[in-house]
Short mmCIF file of C-alpha atoms in Angstrom, two decimals:
data_model
loop_
_atom_site.label_atom_id
_atom_site.label_comp_id
_atom_site.label_asym_id
_atom_site.label_seq_id
_atom_site.Cartn_x
_atom_site.Cartn_y
_atom_site.Cartn_z
CA MET A 293 127.11 -6.02 -49.25
CA LYS A 294 128.91 -7.02 -46.46
CA LYS A 295 128.89 -9.92 -43.66
CA GLY A 296 128.44 -8.92 -40.33
CA ILE A 297 127.45 -10.51 -37.09
CA ASN A 298 126.02 -9.29 -33.45
CA CYS A 299 127.67 -10.17 -30.34
CA TRP A 300 124.67 -12.30 -28.72
CA THR A 301 124.75 -14.45 -31.71
CA PHE A 302 128.15 -15.82 -30.04
CA PRO A 303 127.70 -18.22 -26.70
CA ALA A 304 126.77 -15.47 -23.72
CA ASN A 305 129.70 -16.72 -21.71
CA TYR A 306 132.16 -15.09 -24.56
CA THR A 307 133.79 -11.76 -23.93
CA VAL A 308 133.88 -8.98 -26.21
CA LYS A 309 137.51 -9.91 -27.33
CA GLU A 310 136.60 -13.86 -27.90
CA CYS A 311 133.39 -12.06 -29.48
CA ILE A 312 135.91 -10.12 -32.05
CA GLU A 313 138.55 -12.69 -32.43
CA ASN A 314 135.84 -15.41 -33.10
CA ALA A 315 134.09 -12.77 -35.64
CA LYS A 316 137.18 -12.67 -37.56
CA LYS A 317 137.91 -16.56 -37.75
CA ALA A 318 134.41 -16.86 -39.27
CA GLY A 319 135.02 -14.77 -41.67
CA PHE A 320 133.15 -12.12 -40.93
CA ASP A 321 133.50 -8.33 -42.24
CA GLY A 322 132.62 -6.80 -39.00
CA ILE A 323 130.98 -7.36 -36.02
CA GLU A 324 127.96 -5.27 -33.97
CA ILE A 325 128.78 -4.39 -30.16
CA ASN A 326 126.11 -4.53 -27.51
CA MET A 327 125.54 -1.80 -24.56
CA GLU A 328 124.57 -3.58 -21.43
CA GLU A 329 124.02 -2.36 -17.99
CA GLU A 330 125.97 -5.01 -15.80
CA LYS A 331 129.49 -6.08 -16.70
CA LYS A 332 129.48 -9.18 -19.27
CA GLY A 333 133.02 -10.24 -19.80
CA THR A 334 136.44 -8.63 -19.81
CA PRO A 335 135.99 -6.17 -21.79
CA SER A 336 132.60 -5.17 -22.45
CA LEU A 337 130.57 -2.69 -23.51
CA ARG A 338 128.69 -1.19 -20.67
CA VAL A 339 126.36 2.08 -20.18
CA ASP A 340 128.86 2.99 -17.41
CA SER A 341 132.29 2.04 -19.41
CA THR A 342 134.83 4.76 -19.30
CA LYS A 343 136.53 6.21 -22.68
CA ALA A 344 139.72 4.24 -21.90
CA GLU A 345 137.33 0.97 -21.70
CA ILE A 346 135.80 1.88 -25.21
CA GLU A 347 139.07 2.84 -26.95
CA GLU A 348 140.43 -0.50 -25.36
CA ILE A 349 138.01 -2.52 -27.13
CA PHE A 350 138.37 -0.53 -30.29
CA LYS A 351 142.06 -1.40 -29.90
CA ILE A 352 141.19 -5.00 -29.65
CA SER A 353 138.92 -4.83 -32.93
CA GLN A 354 141.95 -2.96 -34.96
CA SER A 355 144.49 -5.76 -33.70
CA ASN A 356 142.00 -8.34 -35.26
CA ASP A 357 141.16 -6.41 -38.25
CA MET A 358 137.50 -6.14 -37.37
CA PRO A 359 135.76 -3.32 -37.55
CA ILE A 360 133.01 -2.67 -35.65
CA SER A 361 129.89 -1.92 -37.69
CA SER A 362 127.52 -0.37 -35.04
CA VAL A 363 126.26 -0.72 -31.44
CA ALA A 364 123.08 -1.86 -30.31
CA THR A 365 120.99 -2.56 -26.98
CA GLY A 366 118.37 -4.25 -25.36
CA LEU A 367 118.07 -1.73 -22.51
CA HIS A 368 115.22 0.29 -24.61
CA TRP A 369 112.84 -2.09 -23.35
CA LYS A 370 113.35 -1.64 -19.93
CA TYR A 371 113.85 1.98 -20.14
CA SER A 372 111.17 2.54 -23.03
CA LEU A 373 111.71 5.89 -24.78
CA THR A 374 107.58 5.82 -24.88
CA ASP A 375 107.21 5.05 -20.62
CA ASP A 376 104.74 6.48 -18.69
CA ASP A 377 107.50 7.72 -16.23
CA PRO A 378 109.47 10.76 -17.56
CA ASN A 379 112.36 9.53 -15.62
CA THR A 380 112.75 6.17 -17.50
CA ARG A 381 112.06 8.23 -20.44
CA LYS A 382 115.23 10.52 -20.10
CA LYS A 383 117.66 7.21 -18.78
CA GLY A 384 116.67 5.64 -21.88
CA ILE A 385 117.54 8.98 -24.03
CA GLU A 386 120.86 8.97 -21.61
CA ILE A 387 121.69 5.33 -22.89
CA ALA A 388 120.98 6.25 -26.72
CA GLU A 389 123.67 9.05 -25.92
CA LYS A 390 125.97 7.07 -24.58
CA MET A 391 125.60 4.66 -27.53
CA ILE A 392 126.65 7.20 -29.83
CA ASP A 393 129.40 8.18 -27.95
CA ALA A 394 130.65 4.69 -28.06
CA ALA A 395 130.22 4.27 -32.08
CA LYS A 396 131.85 7.54 -32.16
CA LEU A 397 135.06 6.24 -30.48
CA PHE A 398 134.79 2.79 -32.34
CA HIS A 399 134.47 4.50 -35.70
CA ALA A 400 131.57 3.16 -36.07
CA ASP A 401 128.35 5.11 -38.03
CA ALA A 402 125.48 3.85 -36.58
CA ILE A 403 123.25 2.62 -33.36
CA LEU A 404 120.27 0.67 -33.12
CA VAL A 405 117.40 2.23 -31.19
CA VAL A 406 114.18 0.44 -30.46
CA PRO A 407 111.79 3.28 -30.66
CA GLY A 408 109.46 2.59 -27.76
CA VAL A 409 106.57 0.36 -26.93
CA VAL A 410 102.72 0.34 -26.64
CA ASN A 411 101.00 -1.61 -24.08
CA GLU A 412 97.80 -1.54 -21.81
CA ARG A 413 99.38 1.66 -19.97
CA VAL A 414 100.83 3.51 -23.03
CA SER A 415 98.44 3.98 -25.93
CA TYR A 416 99.75 3.81 -29.41
CA SER A 417 98.97 7.93 -29.80
CA LYS A 418 101.61 8.63 -26.54
CA ALA A 419 103.89 6.62 -27.66
CA TYR A 420 103.84 7.81 -31.29
CA LYS A 421 104.37 11.56 -29.72
CA ARG A 422 106.48 10.28 -26.92
CA SER A 423 109.22 8.85 -29.34
CA GLN A 424 109.44 11.29 -31.95
CA GLU A 425 110.13 13.93 -29.08
CA ALA A 426 113.23 11.84 -27.82
CA LEU A 427 114.04 10.97 -31.53
CA LYS A 428 113.80 14.34 -32.47
CA ALA A 429 116.09 15.39 -29.32
CA LEU A 430 118.74 12.71 -29.73
CA SER A 431 118.66 13.48 -33.68
CA LYS A 432 121.02 16.64 -32.71
CA LYS A 433 124.18 14.99 -31.10
CA ALA A 434 123.64 12.24 -33.80
CA GLU A 435 124.06 15.12 -36.32
CA GLU A 436 127.19 16.71 -34.32
CA GLU A 437 128.87 13.02 -34.11
CA LYS A 438 127.69 11.71 -37.71
CA VAL A 439 126.21 9.01 -36.30
CA TYR A 440 123.15 7.26 -37.88
CA ILE A 441 120.55 6.32 -35.37
CA GLY A 442 118.88 3.26 -36.47
CA ILE A 443 115.20 2.87 -35.56
CA GLU A 444 114.31 -0.81 -35.46
CA ASN A 445 111.17 -2.52 -36.50
CA VAL A 446 110.56 -5.01 -33.37
CA TRP A 447 108.02 -6.99 -31.78
CA ASN A 448 106.48 -3.89 -29.97
CA LYS A 449 102.94 -3.34 -31.40
CA PHE A 450 104.11 0.21 -32.84
CA LEU A 451 104.94 1.61 -36.35
CA LEU A 452 103.63 -1.27 -37.62
CA SER A 453 103.77 -0.80 -42.00
CA PRO A 454 106.17 0.35 -43.51
CA LEU A 455 104.26 3.57 -44.80
CA GLU A 456 103.98 4.59 -41.47
CA MET A 457 107.93 3.71 -40.35
CA LYS A 458 108.26 6.10 -43.52
CA LYS A 459 106.17 8.73 -42.54
CA PHE A 460 107.35 8.63 -38.96
CA ILE A 461 110.79 9.29 -39.80
CA ASP A 462 110.26 12.07 -42.39
CA GLU A 463 108.45 13.75 -39.69
CA ILE A 464 111.19 13.60 -37.34
CA GLY A 465 113.13 15.19 -40.10
CA SER A 466 116.65 14.61 -39.60
CA PRO A 467 119.57 13.18 -42.27
CA TYR A 468 120.67 11.04 -39.00
CA VAL A 469 117.50 9.45 -38.09
CA LYS A 470 117.03 5.94 -40.26
CA PHE A 471 115.89 3.03 -40.57
CA TYR A 472 117.40 -0.48 -39.04
CA PHE A 473 115.81 -3.14 -40.94
CA ASP A 474 115.24 -6.53 -39.10
CA VAL A 475 114.22 -9.23 -41.71
CA GLY A 476 112.93 -11.80 -39.58
CA ASN A 477 111.04 -9.33 -37.19
CA VAL A 478 108.62 -8.28 -40.07
CA LEU A 479 107.69 -11.96 -41.28
CA ALA A 480 105.12 -12.60 -38.52
CA PHE A 481 102.84 -9.73 -39.98
CA SER A 482 103.90 -8.88 -43.62
CA TYR A 483 106.75 -9.23 -45.95
CA PRO A 484 110.08 -8.12 -45.87
CA GLU A 485 110.68 -7.38 -49.63
CA TYR A 486 107.72 -4.90 -49.31
CA TRP A 487 109.35 -3.03 -46.69
CA ILE A 488 112.60 -2.71 -48.36
CA GLU A 489 110.69 -1.90 -51.35
CA THR A 490 109.08 1.33 -49.46
CA LEU A 491 111.79 2.31 -47.13
CA GLY A 492 115.48 0.69 -49.41
CA GLU A 493 116.86 4.38 -48.98
CA TYR A 494 116.36 4.94 -45.14
CA ILE A 495 117.98 1.46 -44.60
CA VAL A 496 120.97 1.98 -42.72
CA ARG A 497 121.79 -1.45 -41.37
CA VAL A 498 120.15 -4.74 -41.54
CA HIS A 499 119.65 -7.55 -39.28
CA ILE A 500 119.22 -11.08 -40.43
CA LYS A 501 117.40 -14.39 -39.04
CA ASP A 502 114.82 -16.37 -40.42
CA PHE A 503 111.33 -17.03 -39.11
CA ASP A 504 109.20 -19.99 -38.77
CA THR A 505 105.20 -18.90 -39.32
CA SER A 506 104.13 -21.99 -38.38
CA ILE A 507 105.30 -21.38 -34.97
CA GLY A 508 104.49 -17.50 -34.70
CA ASN A 509 106.09 -16.68 -31.38
CA ILE A 510 109.69 -15.87 -30.06
CA GLN A 511 110.56 -19.74 -30.60
CA GLY A 512 109.86 -19.40 -34.36
CA PHE A 513 113.25 -17.55 -35.31
CA LYS A 514 115.75 -19.57 -36.72
CA ASN A 515 119.02 -19.55 -38.55
CA LEU A 516 118.76 -18.78 -42.11
CA PHE A 517 117.17 -20.83 -44.78
CA GLU A 518 115.44 -22.46 -41.82
CA GLY A 519 111.93 -20.44 -41.77
CA ASP A 520 110.02 -18.55 -44.24
CA VAL A 521 112.06 -15.54 -45.44
CA ASN A 522 111.99 -15.62 -49.25
CA TRP A 523 115.57 -14.73 -49.22
CA PRO A 524 116.11 -14.28 -53.19
CA LYS A 525 113.04 -11.75 -52.82
CA VAL A 526 114.99 -9.79 -50.16
CA ILE A 527 118.22 -9.59 -51.73
CA GLU A 528 116.49 -8.47 -55.05
CA ALA A 529 114.96 -5.95 -53.38
CA LEU A 530 118.01 -4.88 -51.32
CA ARG A 531 119.96 -4.69 -54.35
CA ARG A 532 117.24 -2.45 -56.20
CA ALA A 533 117.43 -0.18 -53.15
CA LYS A 534 121.20 0.07 -53.98
CA TYR A 535 121.98 -0.86 -50.11
CA GLU A 536 125.45 -1.83 -49.71
CA GLY A 537 126.09 -2.28 -45.93
CA TYR A 538 126.40 -4.78 -43.69
CA LEU A 539 123.79 -7.96 -43.42
CA THR A 540 124.11 -8.40 -39.47
CA ALA A 541 123.53 -12.23 -38.29
CA GLU A 542 121.87 -11.80 -35.05
CA LEU A 543 120.68 -15.04 -34.03
CA THR A 544 120.17 -17.54 -30.60
CA PRO A 545 123.41 -19.53 -30.05
CA TYR A 546 122.62 -23.31 -30.33
CA ARG A 547 122.00 -25.62 -26.61
CA THR A 548 125.15 -27.88 -27.51
CA HIS A 549 128.09 -26.26 -29.01
CA PRO A 550 127.22 -22.35 -29.24
CA GLU A 551 130.10 -21.79 -30.50
CA MET A 552 129.43 -23.46 -34.24
CA LEU A 553 126.61 -20.70 -34.86
CA ALA A 554 128.86 -17.87 -36.00
CA TYR A 555 130.94 -20.33 -38.86
CA ASP A 556 127.44 -21.73 -39.82
CA ALA A 557 125.96 -18.09 -40.21
CA SER A 558 128.90 -17.02 -41.85
CA LYS A 559 128.60 -20.03 -44.98
CA ARG A 560 124.89 -19.34 -44.94
CA LEU A 561 125.39 -15.19 -45.17
CA ASP A 562 127.74 -16.48 -48.89
CA VAL A 563 125.02 -18.11 -50.14
CA LEU A 564 122.94 -15.19 -49.42
CA LYS A 565 125.07 -12.79 -50.74
CA ASN A 566 125.53 -14.95 -53.59
CA MET A 567 122.11 -15.34 -54.87
#
């Protein structure tokens, strides 16, 4: 398994160039780039980035010998694939298409997609139907470009068990729609090792963070070994599933000396990989 890091783990004022350079210094094998709506640093990956701008980011990654492992975004919370407004859903699909295009130019083979949100306005059944419709449409482009769509398990009140996630993916019926497993996100209501047991062959990427169940809310997310994840069982399950991809640290920077988090996370991932 390889060590990856998401750009959100670095200080918020870092440019993508600084993220890539510091990922290399910290000893990572790859970096996950995030697509933003507004410009954050130069260069940065935005929804309206030109091909030339995306290629410039790729050149920076090459010059630093730091592969871009995947493309993620938080925009599918704002532009949900299951929103009541069809224009919002359309915008969400367009963002995912731009992510696929960027991943292709980065020579990356995966993107992260939040499949939708269940809330007071959007029922579970509506979310299920709308999400599958969107992902079936996106799968055609994913297949053409050979870029996997990794559906992430998030706190969206949707796809709440590994069996349901597996059924949901199977029903889409595309070899390029897979599972992006976030270990820490599961622990509030389940056990990550059981998700791996059920979805092992579907896992295209893994997000790594810990979670303190005694806190139980968004403040409970922690760096590795500071929460309640049973990491030996997680690693054992990933090995049984023959997962050899990236373990990507997705963490919130420290309040003071935020630049240190990447280095700490890198050391802890070394321990994790050697369990």
